[in-house]
């Protein structure tokens, strides 16, 4: 009985296929029959038509209407993207890099698209001479970070926004150069105060030991990051690779701590053009974080300090396709993401 049933089923399919490939078969009837076909039968008909187009004769007589309907049926079976309006990752990265360039704090980089790298360095040297402080004379450190550039532009930010107190977290990331800068800032800025913060006791002791070698108004404190964290009174939270170290969840908590603590400014490293862990961009072993992407969705920064690493050389300043690997973002807290932070 089962053999006879399979034979009858095969005959019915052959009759349906034969009727569809008959030129005399009416267009309206073909539409009704096609609607009854299963997904597997649609696939069979499509393959049959493709074979006919490659030279096999089936008597279709050039029936393009049937082919179009089969193609449409197959397209409907294909999964649709979750968001058809989602931008390509490379376009998002280029947009982020362009927005950073528009708010670059180094005016010599922003003022001309045709200035050479040598001319840019000369302009910066002239500006540094006028300001007195030329940055810590360290050049690139063991991590490839331009400490001279970072320290010089940090002081400029503090002068422009009248910032006199700073929280440095995690202080172990900057202890090979921050004590020297603390001593200089204590001289340059009236009523200067520095607070180094760490989450581990051994790191806390290390920061305190290094700062004891310099003069200035400083102290070191422990920091426990949670949904209720409050920061010591200060004008600026400075974090060099700190958000990358603590990850997305703790970074989110720390950003909200700015509001609870009434800290008006924040300055931290960001990785433009990258996604965060769990959002399709960064592997777990990579220390990257991008506050422009989910779940943060922060607005563009008020200032961006680019070309702070050896990898992101200033010679690429005029390359429109270049996306820096690491940028220092400066935010007014109230403009990060109004209504959320």
PDB file of N, CA and C in Angstrom, residues 95-184:
ATOM      1  N   UNK A  95      32.031  57.790   9.718  1.00  0.00           N
ATOM      2  CA  UNK A  95      31.259  58.895  10.281  1.00  0.00           C
ATOM      3  C   UNK A  95      31.810  59.307  11.636  1.00  0.00           C
ATOM      4  N   UNK A  96      32.148  58.325  12.486  1.00  0.00           N
ATOM      5  CA  UNK A  96      32.715  58.626  13.803  1.00  0.00           C
ATOM      6  C   UNK A  96      34.046  59.359  13.666  1.00  0.00           C
ATOM      7  N   UNK A  97      34.893  58.895  12.730  1.00  0.00           N
ATOM      8  CA  UNK A  97      36.195  59.533  12.525  1.00  0.00           C
ATOM      9  C   UNK A  97      36.033  60.965  12.031  1.00  0.00           C
ATOM     10  N   UNK A  98      35.055  61.190  11.157  1.00  0.00           N
ATOM     11  CA  UNK A  98      34.811  62.538  10.644  1.00  0.00           C
ATOM     12  C   UNK A  98      34.327  63.472  11.753  1.00  0.00           C
ATOM     13  N   UNK A  99      33.443  62.984  12.614  1.00  0.00           N
ATOM     14  CA  UNK A  99      32.946  63.808  13.723  1.00  0.00           C
ATOM     15  C   UNK A  99      34.064  64.131  14.712  1.00  0.00           C
ATOM     16  N   UNK A 100      34.974  63.178  14.933  1.00  0.00           N
ATOM     17  CA  UNK A 100      36.117  63.444  15.807  1.00  0.00           C
ATOM     18  C   UNK A 100      37.008  64.524  15.217  1.00  0.00           C
ATOM     19  N   UNK A 101      37.228  64.458  13.899  1.00  0.00           N
ATOM     20  CA  UNK A 101      38.086  65.443  13.240  1.00  0.00           C
ATOM     21  C   UNK A 101      37.496  66.847  13.340  1.00  0.00           C
ATOM     22  N   UNK A 102      36.170  66.935  13.298  1.00  0.00           N
ATOM     23  CA  UNK A 102      35.510  68.243  13.339  1.00  0.00           C
ATOM     24  C   UNK A 102      35.655  68.930  14.693  1.00  0.00           C
ATOM     25  N   UNK A 103      35.882  68.148  15.749  1.00  0.00           N
ATOM     26  CA  UNK A 103      36.030  68.743  17.086  1.00  0.00           C
ATOM     27  C   UNK A 103      37.440  68.540  17.627  1.00  0.00           C
ATOM     28  N   UNK A 104      38.407  68.310  16.733  1.00  0.00           N
ATOM     29  CA  UNK A 104      39.789  68.090  17.171  1.00  0.00           C
ATOM     30  C   UNK A 104      40.269  69.292  17.968  1.00  0.00           C
ATOM     31  N   UNK A 105      40.792  69.028  19.171  1.00  0.00           N
ATOM     32  CA  UNK A 105      41.218  70.111  20.058  1.00  0.00           C
ATOM     33  C   UNK A 105      42.489  70.775  19.577  1.00  0.00           C
ATOM     34  N   UNK A 106      43.258  70.061  18.755  1.00  0.00           N
ATOM     35  CA  UNK A 106      44.490  70.620  18.205  1.00  0.00           C
ATOM     36  C   UNK A 106      44.124  71.460  16.990  1.00  0.00           C
ATOM     37  N   UNK A 107      44.018  72.773  17.173  1.00  0.00           N
ATOM     38  CA  UNK A 107      43.590  73.662  16.106  1.00  0.00           C
ATOM     39  C   UNK A 107      44.453  73.601  14.868  1.00  0.00           C
ATOM     40  N   UNK A 108      45.724  73.288  15.028  1.00  0.00           N
ATOM     41  CA  UNK A 108      46.608  73.225  13.864  1.00  0.00           C
ATOM     42  C   UNK A 108      46.253  72.050  12.962  1.00  0.00           C
ATOM     43  N   UNK A 109      45.651  71.002  13.535  1.00  0.00           N
ATOM     44  CA  UNK A 109      45.221  69.874  12.714  1.00  0.00           C
ATOM     45  C   UNK A 109      43.898  70.165  12.032  1.00  0.00           C
ATOM     46  N   UNK A 110      43.068  71.002  12.653  1.00  0.00           N
ATOM     47  CA  UNK A 110      41.735  71.270  12.143  1.00  0.00           C
ATOM     48  C   UNK A 110      41.711  72.408  11.135  1.00  0.00           C
ATOM     49  N   UNK A 111      42.741  73.271  11.133  1.00  0.00           N
ATOM     50  CA  UNK A 111      42.664  74.515  10.384  1.00  0.00           C
ATOM     51  C   UNK A 111      42.954  74.372   8.908  1.00  0.00           C
ATOM     52  N   UNK A 112      43.721  73.363   8.508  1.00  0.00           N
ATOM     53  CA  UNK A 112      44.116  73.258   7.110  1.00  0.00           C
ATOM     54  C   UNK A 112      44.171  71.808   6.674  1.00  0.00           C
ATOM     55  N   UNK A 113      43.633  71.543   5.488  1.00  0.00           N
ATOM     56  CA  UNK A 113      43.671  70.193   4.946  1.00  0.00           C
ATOM     57  C   UNK A 113      44.944  69.926   4.158  1.00  0.00           C
ATOM     58  N   UNK A 114      45.759  70.949   3.944  1.00  0.00           N
ATOM     59  CA  UNK A 114      46.938  70.794   3.109  1.00  0.00           C
ATOM     60  C   UNK A 114      48.234  71.017   3.879  1.00  0.00           C
ATOM     61  N   UNK A 115      48.141  71.173   5.188  1.00  0.00           N
ATOM     62  CA  UNK A 115      49.339  71.376   5.995  1.00  0.00           C
ATOM     63  C   UNK A 115      50.103  70.066   6.122  1.00  0.00           C
ATOM     64  N   UNK A 116      51.395  70.095   5.874  1.00  0.00           N
ATOM     65  CA  UNK A 116      52.206  68.885   5.968  1.00  0.00           C
ATOM     66  C   UNK A 116      52.475  68.544   7.428  1.00  0.00           C
ATOM     67  N   UNK A 117      52.918  67.314   7.664  1.00  0.00           N
ATOM     68  CA  UNK A 117      53.211  66.863   9.025  1.00  0.00           C
ATOM     69  C   UNK A 117      54.300  67.717   9.662  1.00  0.00           C
ATOM     70  N   UNK A 118      55.335  68.078   8.879  1.00  0.00           N
ATOM     71  CA  UNK A 118      56.428  68.898   9.408  1.00  0.00           C
ATOM     72  C   UNK A 118      55.928  70.286   9.798  1.00  0.00           C
ATOM     73  N   UNK A 119      55.037  70.851   8.976  1.00  0.00           N
ATOM     74  CA  UNK A 119      54.483  72.174   9.279  1.00  0.00           C
ATOM     75  C   UNK A 119      53.595  72.127  10.523  1.00  0.00           C
ATOM     76  N   UNK A 120      52.864  71.023  10.684  1.00  0.00           N
ATOM     77  CA  UNK A 120      52.029  70.873  11.871  1.00  0.00           C
ATOM     78  C   UNK A 120      52.871  70.853  13.138  1.00  0.00           C
ATOM     79  N   UNK A 121      53.975  70.129  13.099  1.00  0.00           N
ATOM     80  CA  UNK A 121      54.860  70.057  14.260  1.00  0.00           C
ATOM     81  C   UNK A 121      55.449  71.427  14.574  1.00  0.00           C
ATOM     82  N   UNK A 122      55.794  72.196  13.538  1.00  0.00           N
ATOM     83  CA  UNK A 122      56.352  73.534  13.740  1.00  0.00           C
ATOM     84  C   UNK A 122      55.316  74.465  14.368  1.00  0.00           C
ATOM     85  N   UNK A 123      54.054  74.365  13.908  1.00  0.00           N
ATOM     86  CA  UNK A 123      52.995  75.198  14.464  1.00  0.00           C
ATOM     87  C   UNK A 123      52.741  74.860  15.931  1.00  0.00           C
ATOM     88  N   UNK A 124      52.758  73.573  16.256  1.00  0.00           N
ATOM     89  CA  UNK A 124      52.549  73.169  17.636  1.00  0.00           C
ATOM     90  C   UNK A 124      53.696  73.626  18.538  1.00  0.00           C
ATOM     91  N   UNK A 125      54.916  73.523  18.025  1.00  0.00           N
ATOM     92  CA  UNK A 125      56.073  73.956  18.815  1.00  0.00           C
ATOM     93  C   UNK A 125      55.982  75.446  19.122  1.00  0.00           C
ATOM     94  N   UNK A 126      55.527  76.227  18.133  1.00  0.00           N
ATOM     95  CA  UNK A 126      55.368  77.670  18.334  1.00  0.00           C
ATOM     96  C   UNK A 126      54.303  77.951  19.393  1.00  0.00           C
ATOM     97  N   UNK A 127      53.186  77.211  19.322  1.00  0.00           N
ATOM     98  CA  UNK A 127      52.105  77.399  20.291  1.00  0.00           C
ATOM     99  C   UNK A 127      52.565  77.006  21.695  1.00  0.00           C
ATOM    100  N   UNK A 128      53.289  75.909  21.805  1.00  0.00           N
ATOM    101  CA  UNK A 128      53.788  75.459  23.101  1.00  0.00           C
ATOM    102  C   UNK A 128      54.731  76.479  23.719  1.00  0.00           C
ATOM    103  N   UNK A 129      55.539  77.108  22.872  1.00  0.00           N
ATOM    104  CA  UNK A 129      56.485  78.112  23.363  1.00  0.00           C
ATOM    105  C   UNK A 129      55.742  79.305  23.946  1.00  0.00           C
ATOM    106  N   UNK A 130      54.660  79.706  23.270  1.00  0.00           N
ATOM    107  CA  UNK A 130      53.876  80.838  23.757  1.00  0.00           C
ATOM    108  C   UNK A 130      53.195  80.504  25.086  1.00  0.00           C
ATOM    109  N   UNK A 131      52.775  79.257  25.254  1.00  0.00           N
ATOM    110  CA  UNK A 131      52.087  78.858  26.478  1.00  0.00           C
ATOM    111  C   UNK A 131      53.037  78.583  27.637  1.00  0.00           C
ATOM    112  N   UNK A 132      54.295  78.407  27.351  1.00  0.00           N
ATOM    113  CA  UNK A 132      55.261  78.126  28.408  1.00  0.00           C
ATOM    114  C   UNK A 132      55.497  76.637  28.580  1.00  0.00           C
ATOM    115  N   UNK A 133      54.477  75.893  28.985  1.00  0.00           N
ATOM    116  CA  UNK A 133      54.612  74.450  29.191  1.00  0.00           C
ATOM    117  C   UNK A 133      54.522  73.731  27.854  1.00  0.00           C
ATOM    118  N   UNK A 134      55.497  72.888  27.546  1.00  0.00           N
ATOM    119  CA  UNK A 134      55.541  72.212  26.257  1.00  0.00           C
ATOM    120  C   UNK A 134      55.189  70.737  26.363  1.00  0.00           C
ATOM    121  N   UNK A 135      54.653  70.347  27.486  1.00  0.00           N
ATOM    122  CA  UNK A 135      54.359  68.934  27.692  1.00  0.00           C
ATOM    123  C   UNK A 135      55.544  68.235  28.335  1.00  0.00           C
ATOM    124  N   UNK A 136      55.278  67.131  28.993  1.00  0.00           N
ATOM    125  CA  UNK A 136      56.363  66.376  29.619  1.00  0.00           C
ATOM    126  C   UNK A 136      57.318  65.857  28.542  1.00  0.00           C
ATOM    127  N   UNK A 137      58.619  66.076  28.704  1.00  0.00           N
ATOM    128  CA  UNK A 137      59.590  65.705  27.656  1.00  0.00           C
ATOM    129  C   UNK A 137      59.887  64.208  27.639  1.00  0.00           C
ATOM    130  N   UNK A 138      58.835  63.418  27.411  1.00  0.00           N
ATOM    131  CA  UNK A 138      58.993  61.961  27.445  1.00  0.00           C
ATOM    132  C   UNK A 138      58.817  61.308  26.086  1.00  0.00           C
ATOM    133  N   UNK A 139      58.169  62.009  25.148  1.00  0.00           N
ATOM    134  CA  UNK A 139      57.893  61.394  23.856  1.00  0.00           C
ATOM    135  C   UNK A 139      56.950  60.213  24.005  1.00  0.00           C
ATOM    136  N   UNK A 140      57.232  59.132  23.274  1.00  0.00           N
ATOM    137  CA  UNK A 140      56.399  57.928  23.338  1.00  0.00           C
ATOM    138  C   UNK A 140      56.831  57.034  24.500  1.00  0.00           C
ATOM    139  N   UNK A 141      55.848  56.486  25.211  1.00  0.00           N
ATOM    140  CA  UNK A 141      56.180  55.575  26.312  1.00  0.00           C
ATOM    141  C   UNK A 141      56.252  54.133  25.806  1.00  0.00           C
ATOM    142  N   UNK A 142      56.369  53.176  26.722  1.00  0.00           N
ATOM    143  CA  UNK A 142      56.516  51.768  26.347  1.00  0.00           C
ATOM    144  C   UNK A 142      55.261  51.204  25.687  1.00  0.00           C
ATOM    145  N   UNK A 143      54.127  51.887  25.833  1.00  0.00           N
ATOM    146  CA  UNK A 143      52.888  51.461  25.182  1.00  0.00           C
ATOM    147  C   UNK A 143      52.640  52.168  23.858  1.00  0.00           C
ATOM    148  N   UNK A 144      53.591  53.016  23.445  1.00  0.00           N
ATOM    149  CA  UNK A 144      53.427  53.749  22.197  1.00  0.00           C
ATOM    150  C   UNK A 144      52.537  54.966  22.304  1.00  0.00           C
ATOM    151  N   UNK A 145      52.316  55.464  23.527  1.00  0.00           N
ATOM    152  CA  UNK A 145      51.487  56.655  23.748  1.00  0.00           C
ATOM    153  C   UNK A 145      52.378  57.888  23.783  1.00  0.00           C
ATOM    154  N   UNK A 146      51.976  58.935  23.082  1.00  0.00           N
ATOM    155  CA  UNK A 146      52.737  60.180  23.046  1.00  0.00           C
ATOM    156  C   UNK A 146      52.429  60.982  24.315  1.00  0.00           C
ATOM    157  N   UNK A 147      53.244  60.767  25.344  1.00  0.00           N
ATOM    158  CA  UNK A 147      53.016  61.408  26.643  1.00  0.00           C
ATOM    159  C   UNK A 147      53.188  62.919  26.551  1.00  0.00           C
ATOM    160  N   UNK A 148      54.103  63.375  25.731  1.00  0.00           N
ATOM    161  CA  UNK A 148      54.311  64.819  25.575  1.00  0.00           C
ATOM    162  C   UNK A 148      53.043  65.486  25.058  1.00  0.00           C
ATOM    163  N   UNK A 149      52.440  64.890  24.044  1.00  0.00           N
ATOM    164  CA  UNK A 149      51.228  65.455  23.450  1.00  0.00           C
ATOM    165  C   UNK A 149      50.040  65.375  24.409  1.00  0.00           C
ATOM    166  N   UNK A 150      49.878  64.247  25.058  1.00  0.00           N
ATOM    167  CA  UNK A 150      48.749  64.068  25.979  1.00  0.00           C
ATOM    168  C   UNK A 150      48.836  65.044  27.145  1.00  0.00           C
ATOM    169  N   UNK A 151      50.009  65.171  27.754  1.00  0.00           N
ATOM    170  CA  UNK A 151      50.162  66.050  28.920  1.00  0.00           C
ATOM    171  C   UNK A 151      49.990  67.516  28.538  1.00  0.00           C
ATOM    172  N   UNK A 152      50.495  67.898  27.372  1.00  0.00           N
ATOM    173  CA  UNK A 152      50.363  69.285  26.922  1.00  0.00           C
ATOM    174  C   UNK A 152      48.901  69.654  26.682  1.00  0.00           C
ATOM    175  N   UNK A 153      48.165  68.780  25.971  1.00  0.00           N
ATOM    176  CA  UNK A 153      46.781  69.096  25.639  1.00  0.00           C
ATOM    177  C   UNK A 153      45.849  68.921  26.839  1.00  0.00           C
ATOM    178  N   UNK A 154      46.217  68.091  27.794  1.00  0.00           N
ATOM    179  CA  UNK A 154      45.436  67.998  29.033  1.00  0.00           C
ATOM    180  C   UNK A 154      45.485  69.322  29.787  1.00  0.00           C
ATOM    181  N   UNK A 155      46.659  69.921  29.871  1.00  0.00           N
ATOM    182  CA  UNK A 155      46.768  71.224  30.526  1.00  0.00           C
ATOM    183  C   UNK A 155      45.973  72.280  29.772  1.00  0.00           C
ATOM    184  N   UNK A 156      46.007  72.244  28.451  1.00  0.00           N
ATOM    185  CA  UNK A 156      45.237  73.210  27.657  1.00  0.00           C
ATOM    186  C   UNK A 156      43.739  73.076  27.923  1.00  0.00           C
ATOM    187  N   UNK A 157      43.263  71.840  27.987  1.00  0.00           N
ATOM    188  CA  UNK A 157      41.843  71.598  28.297  1.00  0.00           C
ATOM    189  C   UNK A 157      41.493  72.191  29.659  1.00  0.00           C
ATOM    190  N   UNK A 158      42.345  71.954  30.644  1.00  0.00           N
ATOM    191  CA  UNK A 158      42.076  72.435  31.995  1.00  0.00           C
ATOM    192  C   UNK A 158      42.059  73.958  32.042  1.00  0.00           C
ATOM    193  N   UNK A 159      42.930  74.593  31.304  1.00  0.00           N
ATOM    194  CA  UNK A 159      42.940  76.059  31.267  1.00  0.00           C
ATOM    195  C   UNK A 159      41.702  76.602  30.571  1.00  0.00           C
ATOM    196  N   UNK A 160      41.341  76.022  29.451  1.00  0.00           N
ATOM    197  CA  UNK A 160      40.213  76.539  28.679  1.00  0.00           C
ATOM    198  C   UNK A 160      38.900  76.419  29.441  1.00  0.00           C
ATOM    199  N   UNK A 161      38.718  75.312  30.166  1.00  0.00           N
ATOM    200  CA  UNK A 161      37.454  75.078  30.867  1.00  0.00           C
ATOM    201  C   UNK A 161      37.540  75.394  32.361  1.00  0.00           C
ATOM    202  N   UNK A 162      38.639  76.036  32.752  1.00  0.00           N
ATOM    203  CA  UNK A 162      38.821  76.471  34.143  1.00  0.00           C
ATOM    204  C   UNK A 162      38.667  75.297  35.119  1.00  0.00           C
ATOM    205  N   UNK A 163      39.339  74.217  34.812  1.00  0.00           N
ATOM    206  CA  UNK A 163      39.329  73.009  35.640  1.00  0.00           C
ATOM    207  C   UNK A 163      40.504  73.057  36.608  1.00  0.00           C
ATOM    208  N   UNK A 164      40.237  72.873  37.884  1.00  0.00           N
ATOM    209  CA  UNK A 164      41.315  72.941  38.874  1.00  0.00           C
ATOM    210  C   UNK A 164      41.483  71.652  39.679  1.00  0.00           C
ATOM    211  N   UNK A 165      40.577  70.685  39.490  1.00  0.00           N
ATOM    212  CA  UNK A 165      40.693  69.426  40.239  1.00  0.00           C
ATOM    213  C   UNK A 165      40.409  68.253  39.307  1.00  0.00           C
ATOM    214  N   UNK A 166      41.131  67.156  39.540  1.00  0.00           N
ATOM    215  CA  UNK A 166      41.057  66.030  38.617  1.00  0.00           C
ATOM    216  C   UNK A 166      41.071  64.707  39.377  1.00  0.00           C
ATOM    217  N   UNK A 167      40.212  63.779  38.953  1.00  0.00           N
ATOM    218  CA  UNK A 167      40.250  62.387  39.408  1.00  0.00           C
ATOM    219  C   UNK A 167      40.912  61.574  38.307  1.00  0.00           C
ATOM    220  N   UNK A 168      41.917  60.802  38.658  1.00  0.00           N
ATOM    221  CA  UNK A 168      42.641  59.972  37.696  1.00  0.00           C
ATOM    222  C   UNK A 168      42.357  58.508  38.008  1.00  0.00           C
ATOM    223  N   UNK A 169      41.597  57.850  37.113  1.00  0.00           N
ATOM    224  CA  UNK A 169      41.260  56.435  37.317  1.00  0.00           C
ATOM    225  C   UNK A 169      41.445  55.652  36.027  1.00  0.00           C
ATOM    226  N   UNK A 170      42.120  54.517  36.071  1.00  0.00           N
ATOM    227  CA  UNK A 170      42.910  53.978  37.182  1.00  0.00           C
ATOM    228  C   UNK A 170      44.296  54.612  37.192  1.00  0.00           C
ATOM    229  N   UNK A 171      44.744  55.011  38.348  1.00  0.00           N
ATOM    230  CA  UNK A 171      46.001  55.762  38.427  1.00  0.00           C
ATOM    231  C   UNK A 171      47.223  54.918  38.068  1.00  0.00           C
ATOM    232  N   UNK A 172      47.123  53.589  38.146  1.00  0.00           N
ATOM    233  CA  UNK A 172      48.273  52.760  37.762  1.00  0.00           C
ATOM    234  C   UNK A 172      48.581  52.872  36.272  1.00  0.00           C
ATOM    235  N   UNK A 173      47.591  53.217  35.453  1.00  0.00           N
ATOM    236  CA  UNK A 173      47.824  53.340  34.014  1.00  0.00           C
ATOM    237  C   UNK A 173      48.673  54.556  33.666  1.00  0.00           C
ATOM    238  N   UNK A 174      48.730  55.531  34.559  1.00  0.00           N
ATOM    239  CA  UNK A 174      49.455  56.777  34.266  1.00  0.00           C
ATOM    240  C   UNK A 174      50.598  57.047  35.241  1.00  0.00           C
ATOM    241  N   UNK A 175      50.903  56.100  36.122  1.00  0.00           N
ATOM    242  CA  UNK A 175      51.884  56.365  37.183  1.00  0.00           C
ATOM    243  C   UNK A 175      53.311  56.551  36.676  1.00  0.00           C
ATOM    244  N   UNK A 176      53.602  56.176  35.432  1.00  0.00           N
ATOM    245  CA  UNK A 176      54.950  56.388  34.911  1.00  0.00           C
ATOM    246  C   UNK A 176      55.137  57.814  34.390  1.00  0.00           C
ATOM    247  N   UNK A 177      54.057  58.615  34.368  1.00  0.00           N
ATOM    248  CA  UNK A 177      54.197  60.011  33.947  1.00  0.00           C
ATOM    249  C   UNK A 177      53.319  60.988  34.731  1.00  0.00           C
ATOM    250  N   UNK A 178      52.252  60.532  35.337  1.00  0.00           N
ATOM    251  CA  UNK A 178      51.338  61.443  36.024  1.00  0.00           C
ATOM    252  C   UNK A 178      51.958  62.161  37.219  1.00  0.00           C
ATOM    253  N   UNK A 179      52.795  61.530  38.073  1.00  0.00           N
ATOM    254  CA  UNK A 179      53.389  62.277  39.188  1.00  0.00           C
ATOM    255  C   UNK A 179      54.144  63.521  38.735  1.00  0.00           C
ATOM    256  N   UNK A 180      54.886  63.420  37.625  1.00  0.00           N
ATOM    257  CA  UNK A 180      55.597  64.592  37.103  1.00  0.00           C
ATOM    258  C   UNK A 180      54.618  65.657  36.635  1.00  0.00           C
ATOM    259  N   UNK A 181      53.499  65.226  36.036  1.00  0.00           N
ATOM    260  CA  UNK A 181      52.503  66.196  35.577  1.00  0.00           C
ATOM    261  C   UNK A 181      51.775  66.821  36.762  1.00  0.00           C
ATOM    262  N   UNK A 182      51.504  66.051  37.795  1.00  0.00           N
ATOM    263  CA  UNK A 182      50.857  66.590  38.996  1.00  0.00           C
ATOM    264  C   UNK A 182      51.692  67.721  39.578  1.00  0.00           C
ATOM    265  N   UNK A 183      52.988  67.511  39.640  1.00  0.00           N
ATOM    266  CA  UNK A 183      53.880  68.545  40.160  1.00  0.00           C
ATOM    267  C   UNK A 183      53.823  69.795  39.296  1.00  0.00           C
ATOM    268  N   UNK A 184      53.751  69.621  37.977  1.00  0.00           N
ATOM    269  CA  UNK A 184      53.674  70.762  37.067  1.00  0.00           C
ATOM    270  C   UNK A 184      52.314  71.451  37.162  1.00  0.00           C
TER     271      UNK A 184
END
